[in-house]
CSV table of C-alpha atoms in Angstrom, one decimal:
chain,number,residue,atom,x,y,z
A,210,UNK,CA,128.3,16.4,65.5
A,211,UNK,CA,131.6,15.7,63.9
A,212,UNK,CA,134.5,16.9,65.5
A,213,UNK,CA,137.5,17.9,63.2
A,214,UNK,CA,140.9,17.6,64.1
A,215,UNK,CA,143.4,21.1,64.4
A,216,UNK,CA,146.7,20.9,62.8
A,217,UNK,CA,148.7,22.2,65.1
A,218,UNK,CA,152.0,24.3,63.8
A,219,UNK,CA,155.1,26.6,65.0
A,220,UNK,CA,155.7,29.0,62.7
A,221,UNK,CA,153.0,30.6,60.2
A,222,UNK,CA,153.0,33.1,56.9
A,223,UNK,CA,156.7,32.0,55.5
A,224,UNK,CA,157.0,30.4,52.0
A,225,UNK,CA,157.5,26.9,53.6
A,226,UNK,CA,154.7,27.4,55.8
A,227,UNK,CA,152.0,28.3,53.0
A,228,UNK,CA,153.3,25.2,51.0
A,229,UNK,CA,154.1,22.3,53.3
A,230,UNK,CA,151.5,23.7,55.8
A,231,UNK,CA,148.4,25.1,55.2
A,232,UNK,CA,148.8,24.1,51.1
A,233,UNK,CA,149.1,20.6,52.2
A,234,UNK,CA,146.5,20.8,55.2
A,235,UNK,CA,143.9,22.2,52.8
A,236,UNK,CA,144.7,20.2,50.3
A,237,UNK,CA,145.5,22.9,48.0
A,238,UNK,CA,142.4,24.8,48.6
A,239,UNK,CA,140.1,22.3,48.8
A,240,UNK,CA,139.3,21.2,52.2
A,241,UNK,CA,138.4,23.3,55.5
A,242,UNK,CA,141.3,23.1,58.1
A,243,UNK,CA,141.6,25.1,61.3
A,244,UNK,CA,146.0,26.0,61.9
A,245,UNK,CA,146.4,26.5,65.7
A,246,UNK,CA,148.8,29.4,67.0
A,247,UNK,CA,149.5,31.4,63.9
A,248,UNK,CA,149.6,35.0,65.2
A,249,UNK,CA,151.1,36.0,68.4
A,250,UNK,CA,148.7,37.3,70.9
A,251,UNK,CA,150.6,40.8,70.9
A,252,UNK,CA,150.0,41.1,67.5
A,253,UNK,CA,146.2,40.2,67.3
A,254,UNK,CA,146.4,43.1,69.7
A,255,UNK,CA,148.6,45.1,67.3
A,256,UNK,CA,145.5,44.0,64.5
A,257,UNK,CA,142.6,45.0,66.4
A,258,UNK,CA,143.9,47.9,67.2
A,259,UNK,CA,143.8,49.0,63.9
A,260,UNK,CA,140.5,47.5,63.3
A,261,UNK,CA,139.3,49.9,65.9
A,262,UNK,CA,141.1,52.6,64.0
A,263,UNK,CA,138.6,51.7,61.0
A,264,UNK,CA,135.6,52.0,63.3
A,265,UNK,CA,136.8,55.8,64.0
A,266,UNK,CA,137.2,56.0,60.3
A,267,UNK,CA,133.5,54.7,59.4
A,268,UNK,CA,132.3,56.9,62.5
A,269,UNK,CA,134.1,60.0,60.8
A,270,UNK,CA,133.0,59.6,57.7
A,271,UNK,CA,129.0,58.5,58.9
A,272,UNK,CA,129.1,56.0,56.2
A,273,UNK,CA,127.8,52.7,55.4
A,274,UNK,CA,129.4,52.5,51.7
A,275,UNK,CA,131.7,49.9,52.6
A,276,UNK,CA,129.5,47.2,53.5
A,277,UNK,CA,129.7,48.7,57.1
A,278,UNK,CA,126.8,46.7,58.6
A,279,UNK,CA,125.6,46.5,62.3
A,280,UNK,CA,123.1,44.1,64.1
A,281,UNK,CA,121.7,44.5,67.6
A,282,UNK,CA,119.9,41.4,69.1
A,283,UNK,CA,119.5,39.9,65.2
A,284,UNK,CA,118.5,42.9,63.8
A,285,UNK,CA,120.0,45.1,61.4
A,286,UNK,CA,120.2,49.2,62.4
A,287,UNK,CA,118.6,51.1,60.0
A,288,UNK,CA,120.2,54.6,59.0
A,289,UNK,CA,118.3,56.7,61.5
A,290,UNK,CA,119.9,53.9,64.1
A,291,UNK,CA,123.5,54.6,63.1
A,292,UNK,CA,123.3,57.9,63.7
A,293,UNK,CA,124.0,57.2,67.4
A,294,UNK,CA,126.6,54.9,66.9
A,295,UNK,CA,128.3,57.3,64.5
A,296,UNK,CA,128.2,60.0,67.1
A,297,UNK,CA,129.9,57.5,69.8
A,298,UNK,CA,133.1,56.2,68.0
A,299,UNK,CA,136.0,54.2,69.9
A,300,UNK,CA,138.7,56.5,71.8
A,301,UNK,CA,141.8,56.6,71.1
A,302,UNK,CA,143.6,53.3,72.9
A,303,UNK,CA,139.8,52.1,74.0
A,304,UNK,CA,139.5,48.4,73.2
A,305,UNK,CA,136.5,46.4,71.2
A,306,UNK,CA,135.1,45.3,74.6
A,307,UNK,CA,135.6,48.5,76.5
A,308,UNK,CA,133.1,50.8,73.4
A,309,UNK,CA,131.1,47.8,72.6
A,310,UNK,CA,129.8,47.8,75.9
A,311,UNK,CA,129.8,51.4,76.0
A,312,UNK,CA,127.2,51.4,73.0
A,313,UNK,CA,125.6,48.1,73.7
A,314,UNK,CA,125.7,47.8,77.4
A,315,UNK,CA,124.8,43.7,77.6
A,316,UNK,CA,122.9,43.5,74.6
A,317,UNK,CA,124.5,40.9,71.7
A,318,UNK,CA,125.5,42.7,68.2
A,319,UNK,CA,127.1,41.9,65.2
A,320,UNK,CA,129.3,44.5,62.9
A,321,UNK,CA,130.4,43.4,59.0
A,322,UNK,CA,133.0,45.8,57.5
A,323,UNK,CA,133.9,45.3,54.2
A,324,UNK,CA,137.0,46.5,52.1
A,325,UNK,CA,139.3,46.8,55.2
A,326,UNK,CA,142.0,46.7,52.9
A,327,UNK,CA,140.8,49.9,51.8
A,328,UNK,CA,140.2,51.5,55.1
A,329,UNK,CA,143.9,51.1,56.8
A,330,UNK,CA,147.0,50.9,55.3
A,331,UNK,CA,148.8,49.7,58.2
A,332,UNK,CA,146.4,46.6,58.3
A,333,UNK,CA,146.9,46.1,54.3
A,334,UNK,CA,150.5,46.2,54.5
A,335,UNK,CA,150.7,44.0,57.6
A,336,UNK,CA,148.2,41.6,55.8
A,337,UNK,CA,150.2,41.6,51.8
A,338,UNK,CA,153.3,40.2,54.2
A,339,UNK,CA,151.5,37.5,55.1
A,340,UNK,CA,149.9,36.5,52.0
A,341,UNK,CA,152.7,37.8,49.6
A,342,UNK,CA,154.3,34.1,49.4
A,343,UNK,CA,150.9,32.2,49.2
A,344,UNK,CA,150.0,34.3,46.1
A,345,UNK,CA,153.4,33.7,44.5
A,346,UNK,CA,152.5,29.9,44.7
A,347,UNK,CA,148.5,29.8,43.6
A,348,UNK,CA,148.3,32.5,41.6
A,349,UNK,CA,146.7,36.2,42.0
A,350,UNK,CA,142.8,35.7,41.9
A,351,UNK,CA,141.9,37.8,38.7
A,352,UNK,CA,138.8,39.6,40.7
A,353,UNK,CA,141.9,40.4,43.2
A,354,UNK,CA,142.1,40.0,46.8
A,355,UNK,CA,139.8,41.5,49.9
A,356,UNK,CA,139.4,41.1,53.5
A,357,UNK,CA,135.8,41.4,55.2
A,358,UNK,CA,136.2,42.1,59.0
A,359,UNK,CA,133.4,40.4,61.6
A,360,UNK,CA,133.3,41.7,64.7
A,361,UNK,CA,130.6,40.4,67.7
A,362,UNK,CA,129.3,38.4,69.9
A,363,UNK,CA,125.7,37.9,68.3
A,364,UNK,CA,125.5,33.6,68.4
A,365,UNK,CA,125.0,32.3,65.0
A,366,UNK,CA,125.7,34.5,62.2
A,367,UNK,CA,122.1,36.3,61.5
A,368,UNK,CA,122.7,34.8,57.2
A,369,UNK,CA,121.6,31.5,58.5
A,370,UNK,CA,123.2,28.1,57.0
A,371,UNK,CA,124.8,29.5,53.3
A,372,UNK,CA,127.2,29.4,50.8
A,373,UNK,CA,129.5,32.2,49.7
A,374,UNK,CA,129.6,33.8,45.9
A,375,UNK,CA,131.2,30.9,43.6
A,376,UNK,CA,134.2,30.9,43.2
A,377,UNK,CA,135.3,32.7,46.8
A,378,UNK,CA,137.7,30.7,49.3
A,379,UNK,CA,138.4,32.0,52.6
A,380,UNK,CA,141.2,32.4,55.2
A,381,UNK,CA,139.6,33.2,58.6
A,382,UNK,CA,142.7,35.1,60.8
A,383,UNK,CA,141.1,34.9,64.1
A,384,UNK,CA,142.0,38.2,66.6
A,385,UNK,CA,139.8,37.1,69.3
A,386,UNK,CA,139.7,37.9,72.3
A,387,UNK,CA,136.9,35.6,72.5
A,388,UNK,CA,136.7,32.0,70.6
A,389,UNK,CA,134.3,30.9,67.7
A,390,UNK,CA,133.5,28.1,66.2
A,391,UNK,CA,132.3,27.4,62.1
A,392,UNK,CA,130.0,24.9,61.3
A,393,UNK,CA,130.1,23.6,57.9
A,394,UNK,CA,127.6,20.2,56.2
A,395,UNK,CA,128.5,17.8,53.5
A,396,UNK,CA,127.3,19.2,50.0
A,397,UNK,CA,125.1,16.3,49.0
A,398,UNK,CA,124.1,15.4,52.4
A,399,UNK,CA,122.7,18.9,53.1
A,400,UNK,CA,121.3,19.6,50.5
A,401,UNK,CA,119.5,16.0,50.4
A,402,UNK,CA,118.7,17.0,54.2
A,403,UNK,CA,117.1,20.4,53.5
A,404,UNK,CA,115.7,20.6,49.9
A,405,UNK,CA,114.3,24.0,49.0
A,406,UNK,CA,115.4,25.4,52.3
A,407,UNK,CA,119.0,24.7,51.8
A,408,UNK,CA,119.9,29.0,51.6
A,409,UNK,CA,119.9,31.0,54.8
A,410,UNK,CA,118.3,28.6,56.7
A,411,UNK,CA,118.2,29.5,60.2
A,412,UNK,CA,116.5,26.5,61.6
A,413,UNK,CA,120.2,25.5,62.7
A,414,UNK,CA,119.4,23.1,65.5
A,415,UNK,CA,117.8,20.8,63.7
A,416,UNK,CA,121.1,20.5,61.5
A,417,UNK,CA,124.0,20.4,63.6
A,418,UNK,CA,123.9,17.0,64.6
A,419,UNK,CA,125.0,16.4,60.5
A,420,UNK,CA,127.3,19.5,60.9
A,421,UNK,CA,131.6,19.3,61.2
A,422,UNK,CA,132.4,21.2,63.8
A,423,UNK,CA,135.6,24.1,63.6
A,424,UNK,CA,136.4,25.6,66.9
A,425,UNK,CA,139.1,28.2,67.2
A,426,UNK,CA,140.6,30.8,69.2
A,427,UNK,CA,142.7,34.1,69.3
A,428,UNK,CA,145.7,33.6,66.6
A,429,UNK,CA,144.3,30.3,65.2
A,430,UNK,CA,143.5,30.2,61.4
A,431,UNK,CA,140.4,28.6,59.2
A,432,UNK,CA,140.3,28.2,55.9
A,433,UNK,CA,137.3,27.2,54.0
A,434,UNK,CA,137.0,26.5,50.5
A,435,UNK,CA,134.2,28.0,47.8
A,436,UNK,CA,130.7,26.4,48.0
A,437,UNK,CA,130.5,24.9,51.7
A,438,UNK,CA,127.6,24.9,53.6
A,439,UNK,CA,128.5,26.8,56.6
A,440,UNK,CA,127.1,28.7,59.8
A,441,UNK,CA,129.3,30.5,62.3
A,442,UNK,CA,129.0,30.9,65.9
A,443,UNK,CA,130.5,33.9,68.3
A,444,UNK,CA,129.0,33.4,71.6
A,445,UNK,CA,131.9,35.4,73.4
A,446,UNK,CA,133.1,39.0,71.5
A,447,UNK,CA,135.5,38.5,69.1
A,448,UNK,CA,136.9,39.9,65.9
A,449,UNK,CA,137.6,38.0,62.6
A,450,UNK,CA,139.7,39.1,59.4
A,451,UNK,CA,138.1,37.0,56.5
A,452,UNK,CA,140.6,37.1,53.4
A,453,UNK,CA,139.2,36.2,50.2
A,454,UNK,CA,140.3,34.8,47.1
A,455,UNK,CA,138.0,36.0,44.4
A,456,UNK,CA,137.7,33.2,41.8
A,457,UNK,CA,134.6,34.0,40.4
A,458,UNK,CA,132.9,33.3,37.1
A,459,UNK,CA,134.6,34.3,33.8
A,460,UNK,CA,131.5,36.4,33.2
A,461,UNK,CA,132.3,38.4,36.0
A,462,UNK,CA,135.6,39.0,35.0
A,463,UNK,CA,134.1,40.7,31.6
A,464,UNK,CA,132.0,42.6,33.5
A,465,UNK,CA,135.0,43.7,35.7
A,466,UNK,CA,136.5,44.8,32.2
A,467,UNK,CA,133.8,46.5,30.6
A,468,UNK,CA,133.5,48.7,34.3
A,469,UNK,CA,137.4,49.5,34.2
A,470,UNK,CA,136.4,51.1,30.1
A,471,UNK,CA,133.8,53.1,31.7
A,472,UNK,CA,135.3,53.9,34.8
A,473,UNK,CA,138.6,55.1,32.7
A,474,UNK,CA,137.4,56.1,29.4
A,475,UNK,CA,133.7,57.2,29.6
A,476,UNK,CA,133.3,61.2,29.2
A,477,UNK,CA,131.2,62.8,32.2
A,478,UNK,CA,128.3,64.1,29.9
A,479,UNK,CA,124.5,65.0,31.2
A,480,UNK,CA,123.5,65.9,28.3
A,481,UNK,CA,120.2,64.9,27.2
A,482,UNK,CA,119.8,62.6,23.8
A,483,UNK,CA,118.3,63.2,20.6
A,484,UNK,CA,115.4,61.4,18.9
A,485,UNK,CA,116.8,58.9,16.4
A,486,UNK,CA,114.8,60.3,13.2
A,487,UNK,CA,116.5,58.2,10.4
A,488,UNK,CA,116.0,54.8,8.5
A,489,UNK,CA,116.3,51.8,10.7
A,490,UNK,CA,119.6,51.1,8.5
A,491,UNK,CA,121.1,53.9,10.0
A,492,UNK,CA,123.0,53.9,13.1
A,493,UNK,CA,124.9,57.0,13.0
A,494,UNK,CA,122.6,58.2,16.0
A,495,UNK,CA,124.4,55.9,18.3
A,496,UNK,CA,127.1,58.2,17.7
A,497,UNK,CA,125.8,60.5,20.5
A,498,UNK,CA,127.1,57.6,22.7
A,499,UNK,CA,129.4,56.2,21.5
A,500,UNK,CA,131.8,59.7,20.9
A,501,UNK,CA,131.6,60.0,24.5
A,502,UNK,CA,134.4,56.9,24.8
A,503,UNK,CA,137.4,58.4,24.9
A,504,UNK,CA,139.6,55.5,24.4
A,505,UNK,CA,143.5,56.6,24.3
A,506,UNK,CA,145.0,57.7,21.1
A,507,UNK,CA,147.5,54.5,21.1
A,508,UNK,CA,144.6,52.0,21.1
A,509,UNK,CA,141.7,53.2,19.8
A,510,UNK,CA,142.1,52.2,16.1
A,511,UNK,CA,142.7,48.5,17.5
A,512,UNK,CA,140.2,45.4,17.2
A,513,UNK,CA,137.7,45.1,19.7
A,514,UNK,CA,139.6,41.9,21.3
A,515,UNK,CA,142.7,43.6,20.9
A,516,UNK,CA,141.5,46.7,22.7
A,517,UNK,CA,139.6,44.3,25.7
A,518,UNK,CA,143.5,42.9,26.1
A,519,UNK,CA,144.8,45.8,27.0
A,520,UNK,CA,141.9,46.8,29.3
A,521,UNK,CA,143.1,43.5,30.8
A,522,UNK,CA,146.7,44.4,30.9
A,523,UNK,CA,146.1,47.9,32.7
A,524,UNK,CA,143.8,46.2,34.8
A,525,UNK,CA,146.1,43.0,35.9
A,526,UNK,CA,149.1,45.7,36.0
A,527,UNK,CA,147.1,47.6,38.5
A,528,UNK,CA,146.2,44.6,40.7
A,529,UNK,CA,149.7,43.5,40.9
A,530,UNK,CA,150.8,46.6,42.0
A,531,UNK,CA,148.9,46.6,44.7
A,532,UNK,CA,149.7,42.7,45.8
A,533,UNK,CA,146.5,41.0,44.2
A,534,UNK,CA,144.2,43.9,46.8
A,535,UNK,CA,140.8,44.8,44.3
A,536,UNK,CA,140.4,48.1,46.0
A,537,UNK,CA,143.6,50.5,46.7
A,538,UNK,CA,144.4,52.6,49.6
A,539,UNK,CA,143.0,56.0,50.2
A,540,UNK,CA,145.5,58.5,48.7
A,541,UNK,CA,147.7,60.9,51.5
A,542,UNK,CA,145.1,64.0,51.9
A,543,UNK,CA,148.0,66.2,52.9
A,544,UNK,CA,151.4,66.0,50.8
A,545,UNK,CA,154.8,65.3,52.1
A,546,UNK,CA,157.4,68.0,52.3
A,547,UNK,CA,160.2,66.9,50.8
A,548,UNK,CA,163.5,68.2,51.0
A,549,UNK,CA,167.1,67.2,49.2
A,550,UNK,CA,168.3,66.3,52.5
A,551,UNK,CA,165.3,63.7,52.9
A,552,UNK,CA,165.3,60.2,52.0
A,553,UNK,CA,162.8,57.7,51.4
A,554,UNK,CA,161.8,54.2,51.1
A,555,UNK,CA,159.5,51.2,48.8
A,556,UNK,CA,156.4,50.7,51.0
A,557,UNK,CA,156.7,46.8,50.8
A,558,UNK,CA,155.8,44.0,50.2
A,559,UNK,CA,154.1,46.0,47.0
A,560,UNK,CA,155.9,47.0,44.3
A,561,UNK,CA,155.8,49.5,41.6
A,562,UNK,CA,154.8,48.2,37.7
A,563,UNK,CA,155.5,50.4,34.8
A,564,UNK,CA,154.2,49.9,30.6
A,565,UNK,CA,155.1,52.0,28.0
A,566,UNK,CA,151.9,53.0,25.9
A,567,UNK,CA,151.5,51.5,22.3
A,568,UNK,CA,152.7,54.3,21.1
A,569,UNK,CA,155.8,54.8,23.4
A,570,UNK,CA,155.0,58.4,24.1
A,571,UNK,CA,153.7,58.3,27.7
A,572,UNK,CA,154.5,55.4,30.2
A,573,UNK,CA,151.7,54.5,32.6
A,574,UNK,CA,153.2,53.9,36.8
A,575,UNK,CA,151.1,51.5,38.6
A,576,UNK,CA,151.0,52.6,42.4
A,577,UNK,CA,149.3,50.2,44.8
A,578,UNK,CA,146.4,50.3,42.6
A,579,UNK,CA,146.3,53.4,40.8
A,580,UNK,CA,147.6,54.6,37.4
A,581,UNK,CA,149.7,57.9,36.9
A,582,UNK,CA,150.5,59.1,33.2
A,583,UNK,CA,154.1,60.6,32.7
A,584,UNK,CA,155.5,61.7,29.8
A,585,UNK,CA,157.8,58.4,28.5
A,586,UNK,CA,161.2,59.0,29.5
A,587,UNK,CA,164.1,56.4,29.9
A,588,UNK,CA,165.7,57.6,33.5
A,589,UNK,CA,161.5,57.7,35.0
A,590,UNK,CA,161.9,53.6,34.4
A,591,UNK,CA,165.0,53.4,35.4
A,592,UNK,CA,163.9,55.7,38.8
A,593,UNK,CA,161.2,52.9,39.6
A,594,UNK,CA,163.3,50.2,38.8
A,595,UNK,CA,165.9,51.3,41.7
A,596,UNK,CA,163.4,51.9,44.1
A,597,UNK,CA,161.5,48.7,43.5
A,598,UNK,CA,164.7,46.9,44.9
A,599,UNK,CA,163.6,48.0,48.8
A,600,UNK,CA,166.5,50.5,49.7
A,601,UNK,CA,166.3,53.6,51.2
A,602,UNK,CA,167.7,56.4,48.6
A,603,UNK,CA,167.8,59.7,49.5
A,604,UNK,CA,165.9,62.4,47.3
A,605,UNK,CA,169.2,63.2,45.7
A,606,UNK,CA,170.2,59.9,44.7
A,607,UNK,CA,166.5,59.8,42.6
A,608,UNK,CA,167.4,63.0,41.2
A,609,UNK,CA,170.8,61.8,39.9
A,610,UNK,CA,169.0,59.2,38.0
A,611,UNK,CA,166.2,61.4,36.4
A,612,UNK,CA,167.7,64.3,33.4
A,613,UNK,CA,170.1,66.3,34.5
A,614,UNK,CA,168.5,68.9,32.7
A,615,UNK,CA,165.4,68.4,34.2
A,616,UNK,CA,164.5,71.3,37.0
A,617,UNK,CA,164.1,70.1,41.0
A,618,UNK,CA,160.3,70.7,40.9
A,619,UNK,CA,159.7,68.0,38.5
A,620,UNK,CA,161.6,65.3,41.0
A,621,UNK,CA,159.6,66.8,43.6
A,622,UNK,CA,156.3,66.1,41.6
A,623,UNK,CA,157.2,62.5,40.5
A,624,UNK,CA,158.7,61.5,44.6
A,625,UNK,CA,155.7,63.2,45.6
A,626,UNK,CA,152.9,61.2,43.2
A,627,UNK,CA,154.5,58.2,44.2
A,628,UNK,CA,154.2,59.0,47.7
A,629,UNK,CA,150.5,60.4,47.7
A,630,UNK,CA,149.3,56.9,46.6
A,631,UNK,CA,151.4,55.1,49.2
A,632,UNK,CA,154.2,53.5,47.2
A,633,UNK,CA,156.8,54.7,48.8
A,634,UNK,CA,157.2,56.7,52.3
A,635,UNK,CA,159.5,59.6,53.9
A,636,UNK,CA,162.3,57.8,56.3
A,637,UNK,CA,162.3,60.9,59.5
């Protein structure tokens, strides 16, 4: 085995950090490096913590739809099996060691979570602070940004040796409290080494002698670039944050775009269809389809490409408003009261985006993710403008810059849309 040298470093997550750091330690993206002492061990306590607030979440809500997998002694629980973990979620202030062994006893397991950005704002907005400046200097992936949460203590990972999707990097934030340690191959070498067994190959032994070796512990950071051969190892319980940069294929991107025109602009219809009786030259039956498209009124006289471009600018508006996440935040289930004696404040490090519509007579708010439609009116810009600069304004400050004309209730409605979706909160 190989064994790969730790950069070791003082001070992690600044702007100078992600370029003279990690930037130059990865060789902008390209090579796997482990950072030592990134995160401070009270906050790796802070972050599992909240990780242990999504288990409660998943265990509320009896789902697996976020990629919430679980794997006792290598095997994965089936739905029936769940059920009993469902029915036994962590306390309040109960750690990942203290449940874990209150549902497993001695037994090793494995947990995947998927979409944590999704599942805990407080962990999302810790997590944009980090990774804020890093994005300002590579770019915004155009599938976005996700993190996948491990948590375990189940040996090698049960995929076996594999790649990840093309076109994915990763940043490993490691929470511990127990250490792990990646092992990743040489392209050419593996590949030469195992031949048609090269994907999730478990046989693991007989490659490790060929393998680099990545050891790291609570706070430490790895990073491994897109298409590396790679196995991990968590022989003592431990939770890892995996951030992703999604740089996949250009097809997928299309994809992505023709989803957003049917997730947007596709009517809810279940109607059945009717036989197509005319001559093969006529294709007015497709109409039966088609009218269910409800494209808006200021773009749906445009050119195909032209129409596809502003898919892509609703789409890379919404992305940026919610700091390069693909998936947004739950929205509040229970409104805030707000009074004109209340203040409020930008939830950063996100940050409200606005567009007029072709047509200039509605203007679309981007809110961590998702769209609202207001009426277009100058002083509703000029509203999010102000409280994209990070202060704290009270609610009658906002009102002074909306229309004097306008009644209370309609301030009320637009503080309290931009509050339900989590882009701004209530200062107590």
């Amino acid at each position: 085995m190989i064994q790969q040298e730790t950069i070791i470093q003082e001070k992690a997550f600044s702007s100078n950090w992600w370029e003279d750091t990690f930037l130059k330690g990865t060789e902008t993206l390209t090579k796997t490096s482990v950072f030592k002492d990134c995160i401070s061990k009270d906050e790796t306590t802070l972050m599992r913590e909240e990780i242990m607030s999504i288990l409660r979440l998943l265990c509320e809500l009896q789902t697996t739809q976020f990629g919430f997998r679980v794997y006792v002694e290598g095997k994965q629980l089936l739905k029936k099996e769940m059920q009993a973990l469902f029915d036994t979620p962590p306390k309040i202030g109960e750690s990942i060691t203290e449940w874990s062994t209150r549902i497993f006893g001695d037994k090793k397991f494995g947990m995947i979570i998927n979409r944590g950005e999704k599942l805990n704002n407080e962990l999302a907005i810790r997590m944009a602070h980090k990774i804020s400046p890093l994005l300002e200097q590579v770019g915004t992936p155009l599938l976005g940004v996700n993190f996948t949460i491990f948590i375990g203590n189940y040996g090698w990972t049960p995929l076996g040796i594999h790649t990840d999707a093309p076109g994915e990097s990763v940043t490993h934030f490691h929470l511990g409290p127990g250490d792990k340690t990646m092992y990743t191959w040489n392209k050419e070498e593996y590949e030469e080494l195992a031949g048609d067994k090269k994907y999730n190959n478990k046989d693991v032994e007989k490659f490790l002698p060929y393998a680099n070796v990545h050891p790291f512990k609570e706070g430490d950071l790895y990073y491994m670039p897109s298409n590396e051969f790679h196995i991990g190892r968590s022989d003592e319980l431990s939770i890892g944050l995996t951030l992703w940069l999604n740089n996949h294929q250009k097809k997928d991107l299309a994809k992505k775009l023709m989803n957003v025109v049917l997730d947007q602009y596709l009517e809810e219809n279940e109607d059945t269809m009717s036989p197509d009786k005319n001559p093969l030259e006529d294709l007015s039956a497709a109409e039966q389809a088609l009218a269910l498209i409800k494209l808006p009124e200021d773009i749906k006289n445009l050119p195909f490409n032209e129409v596809m471009e502003n898919v892509f600018k609703d789409y890379r508006y919404s992305l940026y408003s919610n700091s390069g996440y693909w998936t947004r935040p739950f929205p509040k289930e229970d409104e805030t009261k707000y009074t004109l004696e209340d203040s409020f404040v930008l939830v950063k490090p996100f940050v409200m985006k606005y567009v007029e519509t072709l047509d200039r007579k509605n203007i679309y708010i981007y809110v961590r993710g998702t769209k609202v439609v207001l009426n277009n009116h100058a002083c509703i810009k000029t509203l999010i403008e102000t409280i994209n600069k990070g202060e704290v304004m009270t609610i009658k400050e906002a009102f002074a810059i909306l229309d004097s004309e306008w009644d209370d209730n309609i301030g009320f409605y637009i503080i309290n849309l931009l509050d339900t979706h989590n882009g701004i909160r209530k200062l107590s």
